[in-house]
GROMACS .gro file of C-alpha atoms in nm:
model
  220
    1UNK     CA    1  10.587   0.619   1.515
    2UNK     CA    2  10.845   0.897   1.505
    3UNK     CA    3  10.902   1.091   1.830
    4UNK     CA    4  10.772   1.407   1.661
    5UNK     CA    5  10.448   1.226   1.570
    6UNK     CA    6  10.409   1.108   1.927
    7UNK     CA    7  10.452   1.461   2.065
    8UNK     CA    8  10.205   1.597   1.810
    9UNK     CA    9   9.945   1.337   1.913
   10UNK     CA   10  10.008   1.420   2.278
   11UNK     CA   11   9.960   1.792   2.215
   12UNK     CA   12   9.651   1.728   2.004
   13UNK     CA   13   9.481   1.520   2.273
   14UNK     CA   14   9.573   1.762   2.552
   15UNK     CA   15   9.451   2.074   2.371
   16UNK     CA   16   9.133   1.897   2.263
   17UNK     CA   17   9.077   1.787   2.623
   18UNK     CA   18   9.121   2.144   2.749
   19UNK     CA   19   8.862   2.265   2.499
   20UNK     CA   20   8.629   1.985   2.600
   21UNK     CA   21   8.648   2.048   2.974
   22UNK     CA   22   8.612   2.424   2.941
   23UNK     CA   23   8.967   2.527   3.029
   24UNK     CA   24   8.984   2.680   2.682
   25UNK     CA   25   8.635   2.824   2.640
   26UNK     CA   26   8.487   2.925   2.300
   27UNK     CA   27   8.662   3.239   2.178
   28UNK     CA   28   8.979   3.178   2.380
   29UNK     CA   29   9.296   3.276   2.195
   30UNK     CA   30   9.545   2.989   2.182
   31UNK     CA   31   9.897   3.104   2.264
   32UNK     CA   32  10.130   2.839   2.124
   33UNK     CA   33  10.420   2.938   2.349
   34UNK     CA   34  10.207   2.917   2.664
   35UNK     CA   35  10.066   2.581   2.556
   36UNK     CA   36  10.408   2.438   2.473
   37UNK     CA   37  10.543   2.559   2.809
   38UNK     CA   38  10.252   2.400   2.997
   39UNK     CA   39  10.302   2.070   2.813
   40UNK     CA   40  10.679   2.077   2.844
   41UNK     CA   41  10.738   2.037   2.471
   42UNK     CA   42  10.852   2.257   2.181
   43UNK     CA   43  10.617   2.474   1.977
   44UNK     CA   44  10.645   2.264   1.658
   45UNK     CA   45  10.421   1.974   1.770
   46UNK     CA   46  10.182   2.225   1.929
   47UNK     CA   47  10.148   2.412   1.599
   48UNK     CA   48  10.092   2.085   1.415
   49UNK     CA   49   9.829   1.981   1.671
   50UNK     CA   50   9.647   2.313   1.638
   51UNK     CA   51   9.640   2.273   1.260
   52UNK     CA   52   9.470   1.935   1.310
   53UNK     CA   53   9.216   2.098   1.541
   54UNK     CA   54   9.152   2.365   1.276
   55UNK     CA   55   9.080   2.086   1.025
   56UNK     CA   56   8.845   1.927   1.280
   57UNK     CA   57   8.660   2.257   1.320
   58UNK     CA   58   8.734   2.307   1.690
   59UNK     CA   59   8.980   2.591   1.633
   60UNK     CA   60   8.961   2.888   1.396
   61UNK     CA   61   9.252   3.069   1.234
   62UNK     CA   62   9.205   3.438   1.154
   63UNK     CA   63   9.465   3.641   0.961
   64UNK     CA   64   9.654   3.880   1.192
   65UNK     CA   65   9.451   3.761   1.490
   66UNK     CA   66   9.591   3.413   1.542
   67UNK     CA   67   9.397   3.103   1.646
   68UNK     CA   68   9.099   3.083   1.879
   69UNK     CA   69   8.866   2.813   2.007
   70UNK     CA   70   8.572   2.799   1.768
   71UNK     CA   71   8.226   2.919   1.858
   72UNK     CA   72   8.036   2.626   1.711
   73UNK     CA   73   7.693   2.699   1.568
   74UNK     CA   74   7.377   2.512   1.670
   75UNK     CA   75   7.380   2.336   1.333
   76UNK     CA   76   7.741   2.223   1.365
   77UNK     CA   77   7.680   2.083   1.713
   78UNK     CA   78   7.358   1.912   1.607
   79UNK     CA   79   7.542   1.744   1.319
   80UNK     CA   80   7.807   1.616   1.561
   81UNK     CA   81   7.546   1.487   1.805
   82UNK     CA   82   7.344   1.315   1.532
   83UNK     CA   83   7.657   1.141   1.402
   84UNK     CA   84   7.736   1.022   1.755
   85UNK     CA   85   7.383   0.886   1.806
   86UNK     CA   86   7.391   0.709   1.471
   87UNK     CA   87   7.718   0.532   1.556
   88UNK     CA   88   7.619   0.436   1.910
   89UNK     CA   89   7.289   0.287   1.795
   90UNK     CA   90   7.451   0.109   1.501
   91UNK     CA   91   7.699  -0.055   1.739
   92UNK     CA   92   7.433  -0.200   1.971
   93UNK     CA   93   7.408  -0.538   1.797
   94UNK     CA   94   7.784  -0.565   1.742
   95UNK     CA   95   7.868  -0.475   2.103
   96UNK     CA   96   7.627  -0.732   2.241
   97UNK     CA   97   7.771  -0.995   2.009
   98UNK     CA   98   8.128  -0.920   2.119
   99UNK     CA   99   8.080  -0.906   2.498
  100UNK     CA  100   8.213  -1.257   2.555
  101UNK     CA  101   8.527  -1.185   2.353
  102UNK     CA  102   8.629  -0.870   2.542
  103UNK     CA  103   8.587  -0.921   2.918
  104UNK     CA  104   8.865  -0.669   2.985
  105UNK     CA  105   8.662  -0.392   2.818
  106UNK     CA  106   8.356  -0.476   3.029
  107UNK     CA  107   8.578  -0.471   3.336
  108UNK     CA  108   8.704  -0.123   3.247
  109UNK     CA  109   8.349  -0.001   3.191
  110UNK     CA  110   8.251  -0.131   3.535
  111UNK     CA  111   8.539   0.064   3.688
  112UNK     CA  112   8.435   0.382   3.508
  113UNK     CA  113   8.075   0.342   3.628
  114UNK     CA  114   8.201   0.326   3.987
  115UNK     CA  115   8.414   0.636   3.935
  116UNK     CA  116   8.111   0.830   3.808
  117UNK     CA  117   7.982   0.835   4.168
  118UNK     CA  118   8.230   1.110   4.259
  119UNK     CA  119   8.291   1.265   3.917
  120UNK     CA  120   8.046   1.553   3.957
  121UNK     CA  121   8.221   1.672   4.271
  122UNK     CA  122   8.559   1.646   4.097
  123UNK     CA  123   8.464   1.903   3.831
  124UNK     CA  124   8.455   1.937   3.453
  125UNK     CA  125   8.791   1.778   3.362
  126UNK     CA  126   8.728   1.458   3.560
  127UNK     CA  127   8.367   1.431   3.442
  128UNK     CA  128   8.459   1.486   3.077
  129UNK     CA  129   8.739   1.230   3.095
  130UNK     CA  130   8.512   0.962   3.242
  131UNK     CA  131   8.232   1.033   2.994
  132UNK     CA  132   8.476   1.004   2.706
  133UNK     CA  133   8.631   0.686   2.842
  134UNK     CA  134   8.297   0.509   2.898
  135UNK     CA  135   8.158   0.577   2.551
  136UNK     CA  136   8.488   0.509   2.377
  137UNK     CA  137   8.507   0.171   2.552
  138UNK     CA  138   8.151   0.099   2.441
  139UNK     CA  139   8.229   0.181   2.079
  140UNK     CA  140   8.550  -0.025   2.094
  141UNK     CA  141   8.337  -0.331   2.173
  142UNK     CA  142   8.195  -0.324   1.821
  143UNK     CA  143   8.534  -0.442   1.696
  144UNK     CA  144   8.540  -0.211   1.394
  145UNK     CA  145   8.852   0.011   1.385
  146UNK     CA  146   8.704   0.239   1.117
  147UNK     CA  147   8.394   0.313   1.326
  148UNK     CA  148   8.622   0.375   1.624
  149UNK     CA  149   8.827   0.621   1.421
  150UNK     CA  150   8.518   0.804   1.298
  151UNK     CA  151   8.373   0.819   1.647
  152UNK     CA  152   8.687   0.972   1.796
  153UNK     CA  153   8.735   1.223   1.513
  154UNK     CA  154   8.370   1.330   1.540
  155UNK     CA  155   8.444   1.486   1.882
  156UNK     CA  156   8.110   1.343   1.984
  157UNK     CA  157   8.153   1.344   2.362
  158UNK     CA  158   8.323   1.680   2.390
  159UNK     CA  159   8.025   1.872   2.258
  160UNK     CA  160   7.827   1.826   2.580
  161UNK     CA  161   8.102   1.966   2.800
  162UNK     CA  162   8.180   2.233   2.542
  163UNK     CA  163   7.818   2.352   2.566
  164UNK     CA  164   7.811   2.332   2.945
  165UNK     CA  165   8.128   2.536   2.982
  166UNK     CA  166   8.016   2.785   2.715
  167UNK     CA  167   7.686   2.856   2.892
  168UNK     CA  168   7.815   2.818   3.250
  169UNK     CA  169   7.560   2.547   3.325
  170UNK     CA  170   7.613   2.371   3.660
  171UNK     CA  171   7.770   2.031   3.619
  172UNK     CA  172   7.517   1.891   3.866
  173UNK     CA  173   7.257   1.903   3.588
  174UNK     CA  174   7.434   1.602   3.437
  175UNK     CA  175   7.351   1.383   3.738
  176UNK     CA  176   7.076   1.194   3.553
  177UNK     CA  177   7.306   1.137   3.258
  178UNK     CA  178   7.579   1.000   3.483
  179UNK     CA  179   7.343   0.756   3.654
  180UNK     CA  180   7.236   0.624   3.315
  181UNK     CA  181   7.581   0.481   3.248
  182UNK     CA  182   7.518   0.205   3.499
  183UNK     CA  183   7.191   0.122   3.325
  184UNK     CA  184   7.362   0.122   2.986
  185UNK     CA  185   7.625  -0.120   3.113
  186UNK     CA  186   7.377  -0.352   3.286
  187UNK     CA  187   7.155  -0.363   2.977
  188UNK     CA  188   7.456  -0.435   2.760
  189UNK     CA  189   7.563  -0.722   2.987
  190UNK     CA  190   7.206  -0.856   2.981
  191UNK     CA  191   7.228  -0.859   2.599
  192UNK     CA  192   6.890  -0.690   2.567
  193UNK     CA  193   6.915  -0.518   2.230
  194UNK     CA  194   6.581  -0.335   2.240
  195UNK     CA  195   6.637  -0.206   2.593
  196UNK     CA  196   6.991  -0.094   2.509
  197UNK     CA  197   6.870   0.105   2.211
  198UNK     CA  198   6.608   0.270   2.430
  199UNK     CA  199   6.846   0.374   2.709
  200UNK     CA  200   7.100   0.508   2.457
  201UNK     CA  201   6.827   0.723   2.300
  202UNK     CA  202   6.724   0.846   2.646
  203UNK     CA  203   7.088   0.920   2.724
  204UNK     CA  204   7.124   1.119   2.403
  205UNK     CA  205   6.807   1.318   2.476
  206UNK     CA  206   6.999   1.493   2.756
  207UNK     CA  207   7.260   1.603   2.503
  208UNK     CA  208   6.987   1.749   2.283
  209UNK     CA  209   6.841   1.930   2.586
  210UNK     CA  210   7.184   2.077   2.650
  211UNK     CA  211   7.190   2.198   2.289
  212UNK     CA  212   6.864   2.383   2.349
  213UNK     CA  213   7.014   2.561   2.653
  214UNK     CA  214   7.323   2.645   2.450
  215UNK     CA  215   7.108   2.779   2.167
  216UNK     CA  216   6.905   3.002   2.399
  217UNK     CA  217   7.217   3.135   2.572
  218UNK     CA  218   7.375   3.221   2.236
  219UNK     CA  219   7.078   3.446   2.155
  220UNK     CA  220   7.135   3.665   2.464
   0.00000   0.00000   0.00000
């Protein structure tokens, strides 16, 4: 990987993370110079990263107005959520099959579950990072690089925190969701396919509830 590619990836992940955790709320204008200064890199990789985010649909470019964080529609968010649910449920059987081959991934998931205990008090950035890490580790267990790539590009986890930050919902409302991660992990380790599918669907129902709040807030 060329150094320029590495810096572009770094900028891409950092900007995407800031959108996810609410630092760059929907409608926020993205100043490339300010971003490059905050990241300690030149503007070139930042511009390239923003172009990737435009292609992903998270950022909008308007002639003579610059680039802003997108105001995603209900339909766009629902499509993202449905794609996430489809992939997580599809991976159930594969993840259970691969548990014995990837003890290090299970170990990391156990660590993340422990860290969830204090994540709500730590705020949006910490909570979003843990949520992303847990579900990315879960998907990685399936052992399919293409599914992993699709899952990450779908921006599946970020939508929840995007909606929370956009509607100023208290992070404490995610407490039930956070507690479910332990149940997801325990069910996965027990290799109970039916139970794992059920808890994943219950976990996703909270995301759909968040979409309803987001939808109502957008109407006012």
